[in-house]
One Martini backbone bead per residue (centre of mass of N, CA, C, O) as a GRO file, in nm:
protein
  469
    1UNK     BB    1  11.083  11.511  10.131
    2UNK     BB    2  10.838  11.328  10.304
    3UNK     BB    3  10.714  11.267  10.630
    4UNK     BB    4  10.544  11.258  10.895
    5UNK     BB    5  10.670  11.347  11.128
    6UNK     BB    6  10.715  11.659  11.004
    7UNK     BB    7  10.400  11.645  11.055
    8UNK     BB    8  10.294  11.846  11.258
    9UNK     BB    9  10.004  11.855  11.452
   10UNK     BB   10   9.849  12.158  11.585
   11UNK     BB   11   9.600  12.299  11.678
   12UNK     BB   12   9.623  12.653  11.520
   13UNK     BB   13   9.916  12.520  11.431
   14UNK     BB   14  10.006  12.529  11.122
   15UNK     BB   15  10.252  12.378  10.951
   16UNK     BB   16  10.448  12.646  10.741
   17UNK     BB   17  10.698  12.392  10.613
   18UNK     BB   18  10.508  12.220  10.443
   19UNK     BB   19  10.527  12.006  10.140
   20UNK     BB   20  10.358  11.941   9.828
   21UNK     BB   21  10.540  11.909   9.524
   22UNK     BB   22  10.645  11.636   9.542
   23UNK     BB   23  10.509  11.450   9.248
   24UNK     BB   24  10.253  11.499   9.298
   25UNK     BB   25   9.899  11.537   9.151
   26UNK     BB   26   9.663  11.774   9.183
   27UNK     BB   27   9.435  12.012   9.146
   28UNK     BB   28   9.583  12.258   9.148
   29UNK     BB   29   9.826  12.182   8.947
   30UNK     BB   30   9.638  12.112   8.714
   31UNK     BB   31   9.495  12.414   8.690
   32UNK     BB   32   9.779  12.572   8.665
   33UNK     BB   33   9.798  12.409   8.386
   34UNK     BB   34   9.527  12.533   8.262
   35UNK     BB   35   9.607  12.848   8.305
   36UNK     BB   36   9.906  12.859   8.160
   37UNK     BB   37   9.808  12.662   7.888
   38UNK     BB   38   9.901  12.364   7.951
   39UNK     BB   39   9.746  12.119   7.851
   40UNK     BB   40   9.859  11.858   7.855
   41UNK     BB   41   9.970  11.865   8.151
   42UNK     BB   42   9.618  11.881   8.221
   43UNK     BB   43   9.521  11.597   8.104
   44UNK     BB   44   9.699  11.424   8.241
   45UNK     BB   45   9.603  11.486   8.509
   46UNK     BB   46   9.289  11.458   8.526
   47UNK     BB   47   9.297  11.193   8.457
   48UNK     BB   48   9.462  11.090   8.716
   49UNK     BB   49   9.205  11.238   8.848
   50UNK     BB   50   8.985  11.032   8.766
   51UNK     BB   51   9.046  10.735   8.849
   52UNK     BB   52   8.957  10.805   9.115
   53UNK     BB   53   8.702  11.034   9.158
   54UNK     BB   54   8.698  11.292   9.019
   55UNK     BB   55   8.474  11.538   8.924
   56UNK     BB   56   8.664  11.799   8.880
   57UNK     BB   57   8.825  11.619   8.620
   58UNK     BB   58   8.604  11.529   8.454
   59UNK     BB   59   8.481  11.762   8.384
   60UNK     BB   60   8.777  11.902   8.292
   61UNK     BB   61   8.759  11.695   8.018
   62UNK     BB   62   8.512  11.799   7.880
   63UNK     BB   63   8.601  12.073   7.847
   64UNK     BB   64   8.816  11.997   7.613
   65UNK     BB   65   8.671  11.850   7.415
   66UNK     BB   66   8.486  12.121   7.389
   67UNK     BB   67   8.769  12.273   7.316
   68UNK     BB   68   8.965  12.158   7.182
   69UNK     BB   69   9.234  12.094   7.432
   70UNK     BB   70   9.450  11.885   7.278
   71UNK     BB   71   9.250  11.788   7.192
   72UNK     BB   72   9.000  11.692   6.987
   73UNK     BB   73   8.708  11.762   6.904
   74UNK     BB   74   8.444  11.588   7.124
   75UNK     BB   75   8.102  11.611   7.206
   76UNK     BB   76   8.069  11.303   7.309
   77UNK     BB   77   8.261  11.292   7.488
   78UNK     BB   78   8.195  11.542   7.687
   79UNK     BB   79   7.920  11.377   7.732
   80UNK     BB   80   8.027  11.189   7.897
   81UNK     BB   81   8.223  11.302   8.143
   82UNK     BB   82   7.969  11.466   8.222
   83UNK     BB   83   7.806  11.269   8.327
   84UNK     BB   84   8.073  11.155   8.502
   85UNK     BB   85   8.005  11.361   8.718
   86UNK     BB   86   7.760  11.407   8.782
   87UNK     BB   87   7.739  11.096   8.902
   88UNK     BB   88   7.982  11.118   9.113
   89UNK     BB   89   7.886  11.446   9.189
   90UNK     BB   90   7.670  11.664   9.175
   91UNK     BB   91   7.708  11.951   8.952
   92UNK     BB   92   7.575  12.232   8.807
   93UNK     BB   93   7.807  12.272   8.584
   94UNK     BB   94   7.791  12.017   8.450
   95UNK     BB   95   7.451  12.016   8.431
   96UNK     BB   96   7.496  12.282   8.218
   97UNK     BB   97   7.686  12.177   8.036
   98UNK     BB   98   7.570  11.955   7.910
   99UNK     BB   99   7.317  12.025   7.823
  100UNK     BB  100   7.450  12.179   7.574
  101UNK     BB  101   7.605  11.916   7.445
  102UNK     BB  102   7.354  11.786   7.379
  103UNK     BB  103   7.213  11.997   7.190
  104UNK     BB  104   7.473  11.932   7.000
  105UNK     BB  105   7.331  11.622   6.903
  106UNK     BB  106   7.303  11.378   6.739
  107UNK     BB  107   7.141  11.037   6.763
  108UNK     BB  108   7.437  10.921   6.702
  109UNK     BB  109   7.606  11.106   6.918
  110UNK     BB  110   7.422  10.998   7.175
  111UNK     BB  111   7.512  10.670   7.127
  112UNK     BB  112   7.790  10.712   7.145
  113UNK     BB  113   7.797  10.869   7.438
  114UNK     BB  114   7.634  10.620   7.563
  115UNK     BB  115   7.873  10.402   7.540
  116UNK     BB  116   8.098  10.592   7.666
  117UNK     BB  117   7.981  10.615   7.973
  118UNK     BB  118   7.973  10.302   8.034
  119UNK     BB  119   8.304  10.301   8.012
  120UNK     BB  120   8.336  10.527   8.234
  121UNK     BB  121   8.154  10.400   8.462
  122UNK     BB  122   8.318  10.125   8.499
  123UNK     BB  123   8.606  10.261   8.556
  124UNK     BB  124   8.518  10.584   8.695
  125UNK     BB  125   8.255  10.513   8.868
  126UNK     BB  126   8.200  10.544   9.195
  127UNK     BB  127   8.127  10.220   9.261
  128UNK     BB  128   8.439  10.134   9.100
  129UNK     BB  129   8.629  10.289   9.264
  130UNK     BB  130   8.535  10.180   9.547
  131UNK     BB  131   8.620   9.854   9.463
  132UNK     BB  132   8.913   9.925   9.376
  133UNK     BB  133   9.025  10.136   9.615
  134UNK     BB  134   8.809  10.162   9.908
  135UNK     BB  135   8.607  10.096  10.181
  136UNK     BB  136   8.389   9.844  10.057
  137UNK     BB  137   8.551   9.554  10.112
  138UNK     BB  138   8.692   9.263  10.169
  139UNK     BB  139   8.872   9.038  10.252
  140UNK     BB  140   9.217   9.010  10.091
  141UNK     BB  141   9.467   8.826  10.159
  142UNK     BB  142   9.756   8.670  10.080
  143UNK     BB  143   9.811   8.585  10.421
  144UNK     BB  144   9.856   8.412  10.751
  145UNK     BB  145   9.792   8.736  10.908
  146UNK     BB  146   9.870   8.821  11.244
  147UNK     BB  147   9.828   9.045  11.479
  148UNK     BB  148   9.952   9.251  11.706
  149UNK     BB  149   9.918   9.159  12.092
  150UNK     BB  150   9.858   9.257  12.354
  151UNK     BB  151  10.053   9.212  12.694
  152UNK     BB  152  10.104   9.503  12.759
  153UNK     BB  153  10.013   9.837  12.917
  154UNK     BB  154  10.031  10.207  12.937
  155UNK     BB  155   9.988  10.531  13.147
  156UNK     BB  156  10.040  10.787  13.170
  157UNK     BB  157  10.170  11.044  13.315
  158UNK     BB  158  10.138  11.335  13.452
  159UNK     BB  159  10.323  11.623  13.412
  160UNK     BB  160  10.555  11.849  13.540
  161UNK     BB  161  10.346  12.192  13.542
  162UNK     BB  162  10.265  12.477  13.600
  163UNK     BB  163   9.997  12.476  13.365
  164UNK     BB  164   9.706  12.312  13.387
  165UNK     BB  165   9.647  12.101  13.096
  166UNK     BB  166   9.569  11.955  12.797
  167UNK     BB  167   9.631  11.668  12.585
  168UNK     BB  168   9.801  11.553  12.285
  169UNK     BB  169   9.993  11.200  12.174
  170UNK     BB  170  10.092  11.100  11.875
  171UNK     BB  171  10.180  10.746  11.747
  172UNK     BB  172  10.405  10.595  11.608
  173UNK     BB  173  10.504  10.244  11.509
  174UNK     BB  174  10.646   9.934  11.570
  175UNK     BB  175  10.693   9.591  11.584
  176UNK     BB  176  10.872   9.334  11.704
  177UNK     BB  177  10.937   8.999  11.667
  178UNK     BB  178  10.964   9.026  12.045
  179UNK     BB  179  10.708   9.287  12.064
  180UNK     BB  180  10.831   9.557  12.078
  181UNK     BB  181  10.909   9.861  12.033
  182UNK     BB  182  10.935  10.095  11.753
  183UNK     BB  183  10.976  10.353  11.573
  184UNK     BB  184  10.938  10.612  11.705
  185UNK     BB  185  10.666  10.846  11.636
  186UNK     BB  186  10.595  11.211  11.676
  187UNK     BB  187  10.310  11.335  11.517
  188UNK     BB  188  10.180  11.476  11.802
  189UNK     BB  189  10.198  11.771  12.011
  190UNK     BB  190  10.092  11.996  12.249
  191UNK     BB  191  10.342  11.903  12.438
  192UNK     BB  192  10.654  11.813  12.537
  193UNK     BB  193  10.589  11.659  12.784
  194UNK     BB  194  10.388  11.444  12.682
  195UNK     BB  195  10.647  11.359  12.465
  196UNK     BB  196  10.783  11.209  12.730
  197UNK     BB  197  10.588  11.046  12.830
  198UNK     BB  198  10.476  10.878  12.630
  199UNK     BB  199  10.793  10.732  12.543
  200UNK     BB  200  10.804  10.591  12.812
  201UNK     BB  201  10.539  10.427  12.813
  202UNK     BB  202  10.560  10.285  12.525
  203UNK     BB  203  10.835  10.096  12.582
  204UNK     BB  204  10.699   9.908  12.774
  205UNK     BB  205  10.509   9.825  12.568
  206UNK     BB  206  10.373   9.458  12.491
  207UNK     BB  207  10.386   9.189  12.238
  208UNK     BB  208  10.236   8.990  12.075
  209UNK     BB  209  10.360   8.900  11.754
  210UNK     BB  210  10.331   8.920  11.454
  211UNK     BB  211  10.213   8.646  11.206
  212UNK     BB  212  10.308   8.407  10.952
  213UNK     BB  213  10.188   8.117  10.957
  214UNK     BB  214  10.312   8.115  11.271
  215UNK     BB  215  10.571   8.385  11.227
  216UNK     BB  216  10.720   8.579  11.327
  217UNK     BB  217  10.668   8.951  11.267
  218UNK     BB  218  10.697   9.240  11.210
  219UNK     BB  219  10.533   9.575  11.256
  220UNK     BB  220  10.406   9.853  11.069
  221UNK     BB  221  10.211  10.145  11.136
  222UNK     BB  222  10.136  10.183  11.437
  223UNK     BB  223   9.911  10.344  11.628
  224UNK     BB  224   9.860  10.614  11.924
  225UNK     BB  225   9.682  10.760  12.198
  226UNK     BB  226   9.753  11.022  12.415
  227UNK     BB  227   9.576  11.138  12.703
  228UNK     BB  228   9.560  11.495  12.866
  229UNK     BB  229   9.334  11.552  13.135
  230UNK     BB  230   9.162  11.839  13.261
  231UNK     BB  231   8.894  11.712  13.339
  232UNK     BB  232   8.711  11.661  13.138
  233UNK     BB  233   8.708  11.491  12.797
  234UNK     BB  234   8.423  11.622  12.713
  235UNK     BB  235   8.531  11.889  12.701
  236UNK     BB  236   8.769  11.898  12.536
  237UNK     BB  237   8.647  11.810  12.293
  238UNK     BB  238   8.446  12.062  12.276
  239UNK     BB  239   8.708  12.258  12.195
  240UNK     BB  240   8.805  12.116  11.924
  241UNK     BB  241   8.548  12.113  11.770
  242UNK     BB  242   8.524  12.425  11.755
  243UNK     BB  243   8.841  12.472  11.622
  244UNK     BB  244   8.737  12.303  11.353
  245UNK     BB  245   8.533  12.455  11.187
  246UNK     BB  246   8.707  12.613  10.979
  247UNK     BB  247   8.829  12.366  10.848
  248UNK     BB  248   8.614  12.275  10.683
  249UNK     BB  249   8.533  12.525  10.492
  250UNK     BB  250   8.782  12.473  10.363
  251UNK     BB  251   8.736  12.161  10.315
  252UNK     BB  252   8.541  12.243  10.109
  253UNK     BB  253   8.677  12.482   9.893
  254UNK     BB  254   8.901  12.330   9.886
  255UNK     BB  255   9.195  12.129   9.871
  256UNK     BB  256   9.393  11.834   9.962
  257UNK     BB  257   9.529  11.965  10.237
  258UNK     BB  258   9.248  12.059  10.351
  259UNK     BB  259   9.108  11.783  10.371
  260UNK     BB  260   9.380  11.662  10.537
  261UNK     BB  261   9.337  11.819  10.798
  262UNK     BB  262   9.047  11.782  10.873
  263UNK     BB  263   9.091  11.472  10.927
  264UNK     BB  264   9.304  11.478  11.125
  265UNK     BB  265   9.129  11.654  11.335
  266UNK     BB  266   8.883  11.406  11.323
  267UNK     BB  267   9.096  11.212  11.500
  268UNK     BB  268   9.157  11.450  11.748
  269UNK     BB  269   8.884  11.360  11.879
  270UNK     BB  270   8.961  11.049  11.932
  271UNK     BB  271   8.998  11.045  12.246
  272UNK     BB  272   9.175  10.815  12.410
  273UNK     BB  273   8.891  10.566  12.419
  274UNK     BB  274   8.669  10.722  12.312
  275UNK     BB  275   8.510  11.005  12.267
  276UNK     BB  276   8.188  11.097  12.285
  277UNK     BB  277   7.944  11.252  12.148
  278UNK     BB  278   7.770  11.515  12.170
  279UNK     BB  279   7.483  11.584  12.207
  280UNK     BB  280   7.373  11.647  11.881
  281UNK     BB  281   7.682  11.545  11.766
  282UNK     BB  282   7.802  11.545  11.420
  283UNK     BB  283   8.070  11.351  11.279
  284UNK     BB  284   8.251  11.319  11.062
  285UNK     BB  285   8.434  11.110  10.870
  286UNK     BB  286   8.774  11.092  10.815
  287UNK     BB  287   8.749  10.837  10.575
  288UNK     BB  288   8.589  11.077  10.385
  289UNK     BB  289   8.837  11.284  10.385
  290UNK     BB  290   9.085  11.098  10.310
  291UNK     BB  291   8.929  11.031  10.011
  292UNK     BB  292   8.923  11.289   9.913
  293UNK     BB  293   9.214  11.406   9.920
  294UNK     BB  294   9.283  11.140   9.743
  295UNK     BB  295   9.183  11.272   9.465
  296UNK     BB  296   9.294  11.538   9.551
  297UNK     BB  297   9.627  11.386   9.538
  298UNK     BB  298   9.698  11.354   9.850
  299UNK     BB  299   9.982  11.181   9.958
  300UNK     BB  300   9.902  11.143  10.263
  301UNK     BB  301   9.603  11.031  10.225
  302UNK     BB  302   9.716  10.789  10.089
  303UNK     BB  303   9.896  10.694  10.333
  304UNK     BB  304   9.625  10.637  10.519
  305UNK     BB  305   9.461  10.468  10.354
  306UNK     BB  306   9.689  10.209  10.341
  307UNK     BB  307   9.692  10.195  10.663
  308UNK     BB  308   9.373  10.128  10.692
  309UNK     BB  309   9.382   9.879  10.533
  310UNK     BB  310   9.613   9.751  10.606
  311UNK     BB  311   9.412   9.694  10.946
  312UNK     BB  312   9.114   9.811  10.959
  313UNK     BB  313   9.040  10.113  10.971
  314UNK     BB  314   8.718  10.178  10.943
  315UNK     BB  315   8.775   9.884  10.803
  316UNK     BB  316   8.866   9.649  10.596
  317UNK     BB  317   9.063   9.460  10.517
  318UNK     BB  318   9.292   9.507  10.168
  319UNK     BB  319   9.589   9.450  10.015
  320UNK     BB  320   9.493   9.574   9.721
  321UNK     BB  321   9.453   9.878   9.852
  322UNK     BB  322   9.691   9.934   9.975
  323UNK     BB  323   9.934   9.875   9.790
  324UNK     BB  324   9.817  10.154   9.603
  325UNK     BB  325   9.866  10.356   9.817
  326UNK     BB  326  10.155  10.303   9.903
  327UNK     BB  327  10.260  10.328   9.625
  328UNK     BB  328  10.181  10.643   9.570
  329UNK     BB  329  10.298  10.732   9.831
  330UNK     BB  330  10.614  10.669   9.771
  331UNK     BB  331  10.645  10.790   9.446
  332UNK     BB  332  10.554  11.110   9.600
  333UNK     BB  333  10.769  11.104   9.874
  334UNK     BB  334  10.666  10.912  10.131
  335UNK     BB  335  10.828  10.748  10.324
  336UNK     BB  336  10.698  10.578  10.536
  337UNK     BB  337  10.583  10.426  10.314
  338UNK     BB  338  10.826  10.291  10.213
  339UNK     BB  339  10.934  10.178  10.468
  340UNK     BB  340  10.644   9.990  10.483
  341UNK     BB  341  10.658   9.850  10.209
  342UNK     BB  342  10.956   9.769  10.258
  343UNK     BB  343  10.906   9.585  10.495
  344UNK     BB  344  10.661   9.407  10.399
  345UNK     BB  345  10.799   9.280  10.160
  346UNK     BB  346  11.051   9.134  10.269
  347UNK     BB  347  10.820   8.888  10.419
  348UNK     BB  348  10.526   8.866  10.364
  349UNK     BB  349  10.242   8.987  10.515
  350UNK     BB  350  10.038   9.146  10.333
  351UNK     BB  351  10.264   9.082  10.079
  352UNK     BB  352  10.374   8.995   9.790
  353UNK     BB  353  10.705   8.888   9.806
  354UNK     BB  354  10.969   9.140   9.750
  355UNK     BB  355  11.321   9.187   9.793
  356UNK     BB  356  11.396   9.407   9.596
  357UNK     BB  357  11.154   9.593   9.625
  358UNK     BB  358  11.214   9.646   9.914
  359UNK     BB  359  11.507   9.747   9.938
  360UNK     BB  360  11.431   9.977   9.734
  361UNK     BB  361  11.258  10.127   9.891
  362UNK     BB  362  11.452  10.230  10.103
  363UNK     BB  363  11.681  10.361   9.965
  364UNK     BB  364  11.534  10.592   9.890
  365UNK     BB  365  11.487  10.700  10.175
  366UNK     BB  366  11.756  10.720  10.268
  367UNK     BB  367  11.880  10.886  10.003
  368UNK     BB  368  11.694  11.117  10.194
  369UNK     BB  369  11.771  11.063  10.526
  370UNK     BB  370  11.611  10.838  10.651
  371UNK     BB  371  11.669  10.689  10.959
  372UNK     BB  372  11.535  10.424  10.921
  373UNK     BB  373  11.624  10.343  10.673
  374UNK     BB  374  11.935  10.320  10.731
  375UNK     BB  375  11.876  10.136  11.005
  376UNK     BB  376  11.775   9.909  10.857
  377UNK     BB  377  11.992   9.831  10.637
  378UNK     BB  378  12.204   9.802  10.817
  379UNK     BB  379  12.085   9.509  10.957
  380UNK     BB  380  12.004   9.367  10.665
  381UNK     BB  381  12.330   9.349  10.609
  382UNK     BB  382  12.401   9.178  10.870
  383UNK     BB  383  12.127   8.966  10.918
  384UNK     BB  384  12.041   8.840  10.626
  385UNK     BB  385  12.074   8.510  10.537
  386UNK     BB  386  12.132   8.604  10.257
  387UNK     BB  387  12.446   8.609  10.126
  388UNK     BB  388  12.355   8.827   9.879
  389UNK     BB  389  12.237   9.060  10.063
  390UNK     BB  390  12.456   9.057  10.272
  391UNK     BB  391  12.720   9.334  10.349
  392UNK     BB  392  12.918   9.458  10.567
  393UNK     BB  393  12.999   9.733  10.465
  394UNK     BB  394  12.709   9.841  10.392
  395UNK     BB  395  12.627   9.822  10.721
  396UNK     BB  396  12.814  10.020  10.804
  397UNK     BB  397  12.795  10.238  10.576
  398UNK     BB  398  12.472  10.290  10.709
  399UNK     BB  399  12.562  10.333  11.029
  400UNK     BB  400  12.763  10.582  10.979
  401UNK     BB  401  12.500  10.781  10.873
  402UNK     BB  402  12.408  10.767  11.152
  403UNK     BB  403  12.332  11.079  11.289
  404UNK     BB  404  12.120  11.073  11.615
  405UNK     BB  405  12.092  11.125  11.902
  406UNK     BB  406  11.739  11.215  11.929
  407UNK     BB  407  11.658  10.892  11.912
  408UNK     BB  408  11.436  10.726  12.014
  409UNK     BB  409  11.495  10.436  11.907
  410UNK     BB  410  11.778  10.290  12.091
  411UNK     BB  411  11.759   9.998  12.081
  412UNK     BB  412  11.814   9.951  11.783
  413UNK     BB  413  12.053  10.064  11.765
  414UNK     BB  414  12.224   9.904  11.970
  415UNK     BB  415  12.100   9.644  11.804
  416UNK     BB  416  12.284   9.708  11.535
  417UNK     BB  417  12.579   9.788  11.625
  418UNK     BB  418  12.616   9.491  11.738
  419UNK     BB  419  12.618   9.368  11.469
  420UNK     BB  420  12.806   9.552  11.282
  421UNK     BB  421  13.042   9.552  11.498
  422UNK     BB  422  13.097   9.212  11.456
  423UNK     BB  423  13.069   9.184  11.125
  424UNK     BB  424  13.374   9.380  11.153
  425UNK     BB  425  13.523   9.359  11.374
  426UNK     BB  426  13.419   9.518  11.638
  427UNK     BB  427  13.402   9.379  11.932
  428UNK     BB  428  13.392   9.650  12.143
  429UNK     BB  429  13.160   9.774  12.055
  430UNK     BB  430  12.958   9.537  12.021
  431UNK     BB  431  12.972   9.495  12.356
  432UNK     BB  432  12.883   9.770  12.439
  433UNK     BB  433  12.573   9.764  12.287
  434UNK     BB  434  12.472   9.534  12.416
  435UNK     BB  435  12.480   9.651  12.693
  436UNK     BB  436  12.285   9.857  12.645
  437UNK     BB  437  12.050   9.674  12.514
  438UNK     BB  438  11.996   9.573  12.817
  439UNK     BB  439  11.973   9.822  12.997
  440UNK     BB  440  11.726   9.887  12.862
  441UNK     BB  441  11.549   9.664  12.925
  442UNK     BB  442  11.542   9.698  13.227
  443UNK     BB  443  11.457   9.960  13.239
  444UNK     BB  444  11.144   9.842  13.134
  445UNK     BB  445  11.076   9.525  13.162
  446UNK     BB  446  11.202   9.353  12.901
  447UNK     BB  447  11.265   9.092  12.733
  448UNK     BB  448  11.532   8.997  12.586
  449UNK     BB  449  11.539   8.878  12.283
  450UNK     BB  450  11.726   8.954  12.095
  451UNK     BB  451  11.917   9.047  12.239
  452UNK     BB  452  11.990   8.769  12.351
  453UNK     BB  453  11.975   8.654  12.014
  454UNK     BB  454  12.289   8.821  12.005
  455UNK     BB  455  12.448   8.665  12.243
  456UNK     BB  456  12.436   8.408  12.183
  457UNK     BB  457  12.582   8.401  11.904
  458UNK     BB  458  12.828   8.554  12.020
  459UNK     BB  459  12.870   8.285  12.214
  460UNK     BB  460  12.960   8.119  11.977
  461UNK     BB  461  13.084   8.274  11.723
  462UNK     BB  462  12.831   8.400  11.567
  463UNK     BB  463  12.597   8.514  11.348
  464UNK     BB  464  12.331   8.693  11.323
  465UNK     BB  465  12.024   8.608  11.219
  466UNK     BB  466  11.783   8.790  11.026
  467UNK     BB  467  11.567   8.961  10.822
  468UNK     BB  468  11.397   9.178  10.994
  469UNK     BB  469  11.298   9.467  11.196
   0.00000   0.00000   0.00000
């Protein structure tokens, strides 16, 4: 399985123990099971990766209509798929290869390739895919969700190092319900010491909760970018465009990781608060590269999809939309998708609310060892409102499952620990994590917040509910 995490991305140092082949469809899997002669299993990848709005996925169904593999031979349907390739992304194969089938057509067999094209067109062609699937409608929120908005924030410290350089760190995170930081992922690091600074610093911010309804709630797959840049900001980034101009080749050339690893590095362009591009330099959009990546079947890339519609990154925001991309990676092993989309589903912020498949959703992941769905299943049966998803044992045993000393968010943990072991009978330990999880917040100077919100229940002698975090 994959998580974003595992995906460490450091420019001309791409990481080459990264897995792509559990699950996902890609055009290259595709082509292989062409090559192979296995058409069956051909016909169907290209399908699946034309429904997506790929071309050559289009074309290469038109090129088996017209040589009977797998299908019956059908020059009609042929010349629909290939004019449907041709029209989604200008093609010169696709329109040599047109030519040659409709020369071989009589005006009723054009005729019939013409309605065929028309119905091809309005469900695969680029139009429609687009307002199907990518970033270019309106907002249509199922629910009245309010993102959290920061109310403090810091600046990380530049570390002490023998030799100053510049350098970037990309952070995922979640909000909980009381505006805390959790769930700290770092995605990309270019030295050790930035993500131990950046780290420190994120743990400070605080924020207003989002909210649905006018309810606190939960907030995850957010993302933060920490720049250390020793001279102009301005100088660091022509240094890094200069070093991805080779992705790019690679990125027009290959297939769905190539154009992904592209996009992400053109997203490492837009250092610090944004820095603008140098005089007469013009930067691909990265969300048009990471909508290609999507086509040729890149399952990172349809999670990077789900999270921009998601949040409006780049785009306006669009819930069915988001939905449709984090569920397809979730489905193609992408944990992280998992775990927000079943986080998400848990309490009905973007989406609407479905507590079997949102728990569905983390087990998967959890049963894959990642530690997030594990802790998070952890609070979720310990602290649950409803008494039939709450489960004492399964929440100890997913405690139990826990064991990653070097995990970055520490809150989490000691306020996990303290709910199922007061849950579970083991009140020593239950008030030692809980002493943790105070002098955690003392020490970044965030307000009690759950912690408090879990002594008070303590000093009751009640359990702590809450839905999730």
């Amino acid at each position: 399985m994959l998580n974003v995490r595992n995906f460490v991305f450091v420019l001309c140092l791409l990481g080459p123990g990264i897995s792509c082949s559990v699950f996902a469809v890609t055009f290259e899997q595709a082509m292989a099971y062409y090559g192979n002669k296995q058409y069956e299993q051909a016909y169907g990848a290209f399908e699946e990766l034309a429904a997506l709005g790929n071309e050559r996925a289009q074309l290469n169904l038109g090129v088996m209509y017209a040589r009977g593999e797998f299908v019956d031979l059908d020059l009609p349907e042929s010349a629909a798929w290939l004019k449907l390739s041709n029209n989604t992304l200008p093609n010169e194969s696709a329109a040599k290869f047109l030519k040659i089938i409709s020369a071989k057509l009589s005006k009723e067999d054009q005729l019939t390739s013409n309605a065929r094209y028309k119905q091809l067109s309005a469900k695969y062609g680029r139009e429609a895919v687009n307002q199907r699937l990518f970033p270019e409608s309106a907002i249509d929120e199922v629910s009245e969700f309010a993102e959290a908005e920061p109310l403090r924030t810091h600046i990380p410290k530049y570390p002490q190092m023998k030799l100053a350089v510049s350098g970037i760190v990309d952070i995922q995170y979640s909000i909980a319900s009381d505006g805390t930081v959790r769930n700290i992922t770092i995605l990309n690091a270019t030295k050790n010491a930035f993500a131990k600074s950046s780290i420190e610093t994120i743990r400070q911010n605080l924020f207003k909760p989002a909210t649905v309804n006018g309810k606190p709630v939960p907030e995850s797959g957010r993302r933060a970018r920490f720049t250390f840049a020793v001279g102009s900001l301005e100088r660091y980034a022509e240094g890094l465009r200069s070093a991805i101009d080779p992705l790019r080749e690679k990125a027009e050339q290959g297939g769905g990781l190539d154009k992904f690893l592209y996009a992400y590095a053109l997203t490492m362009l837009k250092v610090g608060g944004g820095v603008a591009d140098s005089e007469g330099a013009s930067l691909d959009p990265s969300a048009d590269w990471f909508k290609k990546a999507a086509q040729d079947g890149n399952r990172l890339a349809k999670f990077e999809l789900g999270l921009d519609l998601s949040y409006g990154k780049q785009c306006r925001a669009d819930s069915k939309k988001s939905y449709f991309w984090l569920e397809q990676a979730a489905d193609e092993g992408v944990m992280d998708a998992q775990v927000l989309l079943g986080s998400e589903l848990l309490h009905g912020g973007r989406f609407e609310k479905d507590v079997d498949k949102g728990l569905e959703m983390l087990t998967r992941a959890a049963d894959d060892g990642y530690d997030d769905a594990i802790l998070k299943l952890a609070w979720i049966m310990a602290t649950h409102p409803d008494a039939n998803i709450r489960d004492p044992e399964k929440a100890l045993a997913y405690l139990n499952r826990f064991n990653n000393d070097d995990y970055i968010d520490e809150l989490t943990v000691f306020e996990t620990q303290a709910v199922v072991y007061a849950l579970t009978g083991k009140n020593a330990e239950a008030k030692k994590a809980l002493k943790k999880a105070m002098k955690y917040r003392k020490k970044y100077e965030l307000p009690d917040g759950i912690t408090g919100d879990i002594a008070k229940a303590f000093d009751a002698g009640k359990p702590y509910l809450q839905d999730i975090l």
